[in-house]
Amino acid sequence: MTGDFALWVFLSRTPLLWLTVTLTAYVVADRVSAATGRHPLANPVLHAIWMVGLVLVVTRTPYSVYFEGAQFVHFLLGPATVALAIPLYEHRKTVTRVLVPMLAALLVGSTAALVTGIGTAKLLGVPDPILIALAPKSVTASVAMGITSALGGDPTLTAVLVILTGILGAIMVTPLLDRLGITDYRARGFAAGLAAHGIGTARAFQVSEVAGTFAGIAMGLNAFLTAVLVPLALGFLR
């Protein structure tokens, strides 16, 4: 028993263990998602999070220890985002044909996400530090955390809010757009990427490569536009 405990103590402080736990949790969650026909509520990210969280609670492992291993996955977010340029190039003709309406949708969607988020929080009396962390919630995590840090907010809180936004968006996007009768995968994908960044983009690729391509475009453009709009909006409120 003592030997097993000593082995666990050693493994729990080895980065490879937590990388393995993270990947295993996601693979299991993804298999369940596939078995349900990619049902929105079976979102792999959502279920991988609670599975990893449960392991951390049961083993009493500090987040800092876990992140020593999970940081490898975090590092790969950058290359994965850049890799979205591949389907964009493959569908470049389709993208070019709808460039103007796509940019119009970007401006409206980005502004709406920012105004509704900040406006609602301001009406509820949310303190400024939390307001700063909330403002870039619809942008991919790495960019959102950079925006928050530059404005003096808490990047960790931003990361939590970004993930929550992405998961809720990925769960809601399919049934919501079905209810609205929107069948064009270009519009569906763009909406998913604009409102739910990387997690919404992953969901869009599960449905259609065209939807995923437009979701990736929306995610990238929204990151750029939000980085410009957030300081302006917060400055106006102050």
Short mmCIF file of C-alpha atoms in Angstrom, two decimals:
data_model
loop_
_atom_site.label_atom_id
_atom_site.label_comp_id
_atom_site.label_asym_id
_atom_site.label_seq_id
_atom_site.Cartn_x
_atom_site.Cartn_y
_atom_site.Cartn_z
CA MET A 1 0.00 0.00 0.00
CA THR A 2 2.82 2.35 0.93
CA GLY A 3 4.60 1.48 -2.31
CA ASP A 4 1.48 2.27 -4.36
CA PHE A 5 1.11 5.61 -2.61
CA ALA A 6 4.75 6.49 -3.23
CA LEU A 7 4.33 5.56 -6.90
CA TRP A 8 1.27 7.81 -7.17
CA VAL A 9 3.11 10.71 -5.53
CA PHE A 10 5.90 10.31 -8.08
CA LEU A 11 3.56 10.02 -11.06
CA SER A 12 1.33 12.89 -9.92
CA ARG A 13 4.29 15.26 -10.23
CA THR A 14 5.30 13.98 -13.65
CA PRO A 15 4.03 16.22 -16.48
CA LEU A 16 3.41 13.21 -18.73
CA LEU A 17 0.76 11.88 -16.34
CA TRP A 18 -1.47 14.96 -16.59
CA LEU A 19 -0.98 15.20 -20.33
CA THR A 20 -2.16 11.58 -20.53
CA VAL A 21 -5.13 12.26 -18.24
CA THR A 22 -6.17 15.24 -20.39
CA LEU A 23 -5.92 13.36 -23.68
CA THR A 24 -7.63 10.27 -22.28
CA ALA A 25 -10.54 12.31 -20.93
CA TYR A 26 -11.01 14.00 -24.31
CA VAL A 27 -10.80 10.72 -26.25
CA VAL A 28 -13.43 9.13 -23.98
CA ALA A 29 -15.67 12.20 -24.27
CA ASP A 30 -15.23 12.26 -28.05
CA ARG A 31 -16.15 8.55 -28.33
CA VAL A 32 -19.31 9.22 -26.33
CA SER A 33 -20.10 12.21 -28.54
CA ALA A 34 -19.65 10.07 -31.68
CA ALA A 35 -21.86 7.34 -30.21
CA THR A 36 -24.67 9.88 -29.73
CA GLY A 37 -24.41 11.10 -33.32
CA ARG A 38 -22.60 14.28 -32.19
CA HIS A 39 -25.51 15.46 -30.07
CA PRO A 40 -24.90 19.06 -28.89
CA LEU A 41 -25.19 18.09 -25.23
CA ALA A 42 -22.48 15.46 -25.69
CA ASN A 43 -19.89 18.14 -26.40
CA PRO A 44 -16.43 16.54 -25.87
CA VAL A 45 -14.87 19.66 -24.33
CA LEU A 46 -17.64 19.97 -21.74
CA HIS A 47 -17.37 16.37 -20.57
CA ALA A 48 -13.58 16.22 -20.74
CA ILE A 49 -13.45 19.22 -18.38
CA TRP A 50 -15.56 17.65 -15.65
CA MET A 51 -13.72 14.32 -15.96
CA VAL A 52 -10.32 15.97 -15.55
CA GLY A 53 -11.70 18.16 -12.76
CA LEU A 54 -13.01 15.09 -10.94
CA VAL A 55 -9.58 13.44 -11.09
CA LEU A 56 -7.96 16.58 -9.70
CA VAL A 57 -10.46 16.81 -6.83
CA VAL A 58 -10.23 13.13 -5.92
CA THR A 59 -6.41 13.16 -6.00
CA ARG A 60 -6.18 16.61 -4.39
CA THR A 61 -3.85 17.77 -7.12
CA PRO A 62 -3.22 21.54 -7.34
CA TYR A 63 -4.02 23.15 -10.67
CA SER A 64 -0.43 24.41 -10.99
CA VAL A 65 0.85 20.81 -10.83
CA TYR A 66 -1.73 19.68 -13.39
CA PHE A 67 -0.87 22.52 -15.77
CA GLU A 68 2.79 21.46 -15.91
CA GLY A 69 1.58 18.61 -18.08
CA ALA A 70 -1.46 20.23 -19.67
CA GLN A 71 0.62 23.15 -20.92
CA PHE A 72 1.72 21.00 -23.86
CA VAL A 73 -1.89 20.93 -25.08
CA HIS A 74 -2.14 24.66 -24.37
CA PHE A 75 0.96 25.28 -26.50
CA LEU A 76 -0.59 23.39 -29.43
CA LEU A 77 -3.56 25.77 -29.52
CA GLY A 78 -1.44 28.18 -31.54
CA PRO A 79 -0.45 25.72 -34.31
CA ALA A 80 -4.00 24.33 -34.36
CA THR A 81 -5.40 27.82 -34.96
CA VAL A 82 -2.89 28.46 -37.74
CA ALA A 83 -3.83 25.10 -39.31
CA LEU A 84 -7.33 26.48 -39.92
CA ALA A 85 -5.78 28.28 -42.89
CA ILE A 86 -5.71 24.96 -44.77
CA PRO A 87 -9.49 24.56 -45.24
CA LEU A 88 -9.69 28.32 -45.80
CA TYR A 89 -7.31 27.98 -48.75
CA GLU A 90 -9.21 24.98 -50.10
CA HIS A 91 -12.50 26.90 -50.05
CA ARG A 92 -11.05 30.31 -51.01
CA LYS A 93 -13.36 30.73 -54.02
CA THR A 94 -16.45 30.17 -51.86
CA VAL A 95 -15.14 32.65 -49.29
CA THR A 96 -14.37 35.32 -51.89
CA ARG A 97 -17.91 35.22 -53.29
CA VAL A 98 -19.47 36.16 -49.93
CA LEU A 99 -16.76 38.48 -48.61
CA VAL A 100 -18.94 41.60 -48.28
CA PRO A 101 -21.88 40.02 -46.39
CA MET A 102 -19.37 38.12 -44.27
CA LEU A 103 -17.63 41.32 -43.17
CA ALA A 104 -20.99 42.94 -42.45
CA ALA A 105 -21.98 39.97 -40.29
CA LEU A 106 -18.62 40.20 -38.52
CA LEU A 107 -19.13 43.84 -37.59
CA VAL A 108 -22.71 43.32 -36.37
CA GLY A 109 -21.95 40.09 -34.52
CA SER A 110 -18.79 41.31 -32.82
CA THR A 111 -20.44 44.54 -31.72
CA ALA A 112 -23.54 42.74 -30.46
CA ALA A 113 -21.47 40.26 -28.43
CA LEU A 114 -19.48 43.08 -26.87
CA VAL A 115 -22.39 45.42 -26.16
CA THR A 116 -24.69 42.77 -24.70
CA GLY A 117 -21.96 41.34 -22.48
CA ILE A 118 -20.60 44.62 -21.14
CA GLY A 119 -23.99 46.34 -21.06
CA THR A 120 -25.68 43.57 -19.07
CA ALA A 121 -22.77 43.36 -16.62
CA LYS A 122 -22.75 47.14 -16.17
CA LEU A 123 -26.49 47.21 -15.45
CA LEU A 124 -26.00 44.49 -12.83
CA GLY A 125 -23.30 46.52 -11.10
CA VAL A 126 -20.42 44.18 -11.92
CA PRO A 127 -17.06 45.62 -10.71
CA ASP A 128 -14.66 46.96 -13.33
CA PRO A 129 -12.02 44.18 -12.97
CA ILE A 130 -14.64 41.54 -13.76
CA LEU A 131 -16.04 43.73 -16.53
CA ILE A 132 -12.61 43.79 -18.17
CA ALA A 133 -12.31 40.02 -17.88
CA LEU A 134 -15.79 39.55 -19.35
CA ALA A 135 -15.45 41.89 -22.35
CA PRO A 136 -13.47 39.56 -24.69
CA LYS A 137 -15.48 36.42 -23.80
CA SER A 138 -16.33 35.63 -27.43
CA VAL A 139 -12.70 35.57 -28.58
CA THR A 140 -10.39 32.56 -28.61
CA ALA A 141 -8.69 32.10 -25.22
CA SER A 142 -5.11 33.08 -26.07
CA VAL A 143 -6.20 36.40 -27.62
CA ALA A 144 -8.82 37.11 -24.95
CA MET A 145 -6.31 36.58 -22.15
CA GLY A 146 -3.87 38.94 -23.89
CA ILE A 147 -6.53 41.64 -24.21
CA THR A 148 -7.50 41.32 -20.56
CA SER A 149 -3.90 41.35 -19.35
CA ALA A 150 -3.14 44.49 -21.38
CA LEU A 151 -6.14 46.24 -19.81
CA GLY A 152 -5.18 45.27 -16.25
CA GLY A 153 -7.78 42.51 -15.76
CA ASP A 154 -7.48 38.90 -14.60
CA PRO A 155 -6.52 36.61 -17.53
CA THR A 156 -7.41 33.49 -15.55
CA LEU A 157 -10.99 34.66 -15.05
CA THR A 158 -11.15 35.54 -18.74
CA ALA A 159 -10.07 32.01 -19.65
CA VAL A 160 -12.92 30.56 -17.56
CA LEU A 161 -15.48 32.91 -19.13
CA VAL A 162 -14.19 32.19 -22.63
CA ILE A 163 -14.49 28.43 -22.13
CA LEU A 164 -18.01 28.80 -20.70
CA THR A 165 -19.02 30.97 -23.66
CA GLY A 166 -17.57 28.47 -26.11
CA ILE A 167 -19.26 25.46 -24.54
CA LEU A 168 -22.66 27.16 -24.30
CA GLY A 169 -22.34 28.39 -27.87
CA ALA A 170 -21.37 24.97 -29.19
CA ILE A 171 -24.32 23.36 -27.41
CA MET A 172 -26.86 25.96 -28.52
CA VAL A 173 -25.77 26.72 -32.08
CA THR A 174 -27.21 23.67 -33.87
CA PRO A 175 -30.68 23.58 -32.28
CA LEU A 176 -30.96 27.39 -32.38
CA LEU A 177 -30.09 27.68 -36.07
CA ASP A 178 -32.33 24.71 -36.87
CA ARG A 179 -35.19 26.48 -35.12
CA LEU A 180 -34.47 29.69 -37.05
CA GLY A 181 -34.49 27.75 -40.31
CA ILE A 182 -30.93 28.72 -41.30
CA THR A 183 -29.63 25.90 -43.50
CA ASP A 184 -26.68 27.53 -45.29
CA TYR A 185 -23.55 25.97 -43.79
CA ARG A 186 -21.58 29.12 -44.53
CA ALA A 187 -23.87 31.19 -42.30
CA ARG A 188 -24.13 28.47 -39.65
CA GLY A 189 -20.39 28.08 -39.42
CA PHE A 190 -19.71 31.81 -39.36
CA ALA A 191 -22.19 32.26 -36.53
CA ALA A 192 -20.61 29.42 -34.54
CA GLY A 193 -17.08 30.78 -34.90
CA LEU A 194 -18.12 34.35 -34.18
CA ALA A 195 -20.06 33.59 -31.01
CA ALA A 196 -18.21 30.54 -29.67
CA HIS A 197 -14.61 30.89 -31.01
CA GLY A 198 -12.53 27.68 -31.07
CA ILE A 199 -15.04 25.37 -29.39
CA GLY A 200 -17.75 26.55 -31.75
CA THR A 201 -15.37 26.04 -34.67
CA ALA A 202 -14.68 22.48 -33.57
CA ARG A 203 -18.42 21.87 -33.42
CA ALA A 204 -18.85 23.36 -36.90
CA PHE A 205 -16.22 20.99 -38.34
CA GLN A 206 -18.14 18.06 -36.84
CA VAL A 207 -21.14 19.09 -38.93
CA SER A 208 -19.53 20.23 -42.19
CA GLU A 209 -16.11 21.18 -43.53
CA VAL A 210 -17.62 24.26 -45.16
CA ALA A 211 -19.19 25.28 -41.84
CA GLY A 212 -15.87 24.71 -40.09
CA THR A 213 -14.01 26.81 -42.65
CA PHE A 214 -16.32 29.78 -42.16
CA ALA A 215 -16.24 29.30 -38.39
CA GLY A 216 -12.44 29.51 -38.47
CA ILE A 217 -12.61 32.70 -40.53
CA ALA A 218 -15.08 34.24 -38.09
CA MET A 219 -12.96 33.26 -35.11
CA GLY A 220 -9.83 34.87 -36.55
CA LEU A 221 -11.48 38.07 -37.75
CA ASN A 222 -13.44 38.45 -34.52
CA ALA A 223 -10.23 38.21 -32.50
CA PHE A 224 -8.75 41.12 -34.45
CA LEU A 225 -11.87 43.27 -34.33
CA THR A 226 -12.57 42.62 -30.65
CA ALA A 227 -9.01 43.59 -29.75
CA VAL A 228 -9.79 47.00 -31.26
CA LEU A 229 -13.35 47.39 -29.91
CA VAL A 230 -12.86 46.30 -26.28
CA PRO A 231 -10.52 49.15 -25.22
CA LEU A 232 -12.80 51.64 -27.00
CA ALA A 233 -15.94 50.29 -25.30
CA LEU A 234 -14.39 50.18 -21.83
CA GLY A 235 -12.94 53.66 -22.29
CA PHE A 236 -16.36 54.97 -23.27
CA LEU A 237 -18.00 53.44 -20.19
CA ARG A 238 -15.39 54.94 -17.92
#
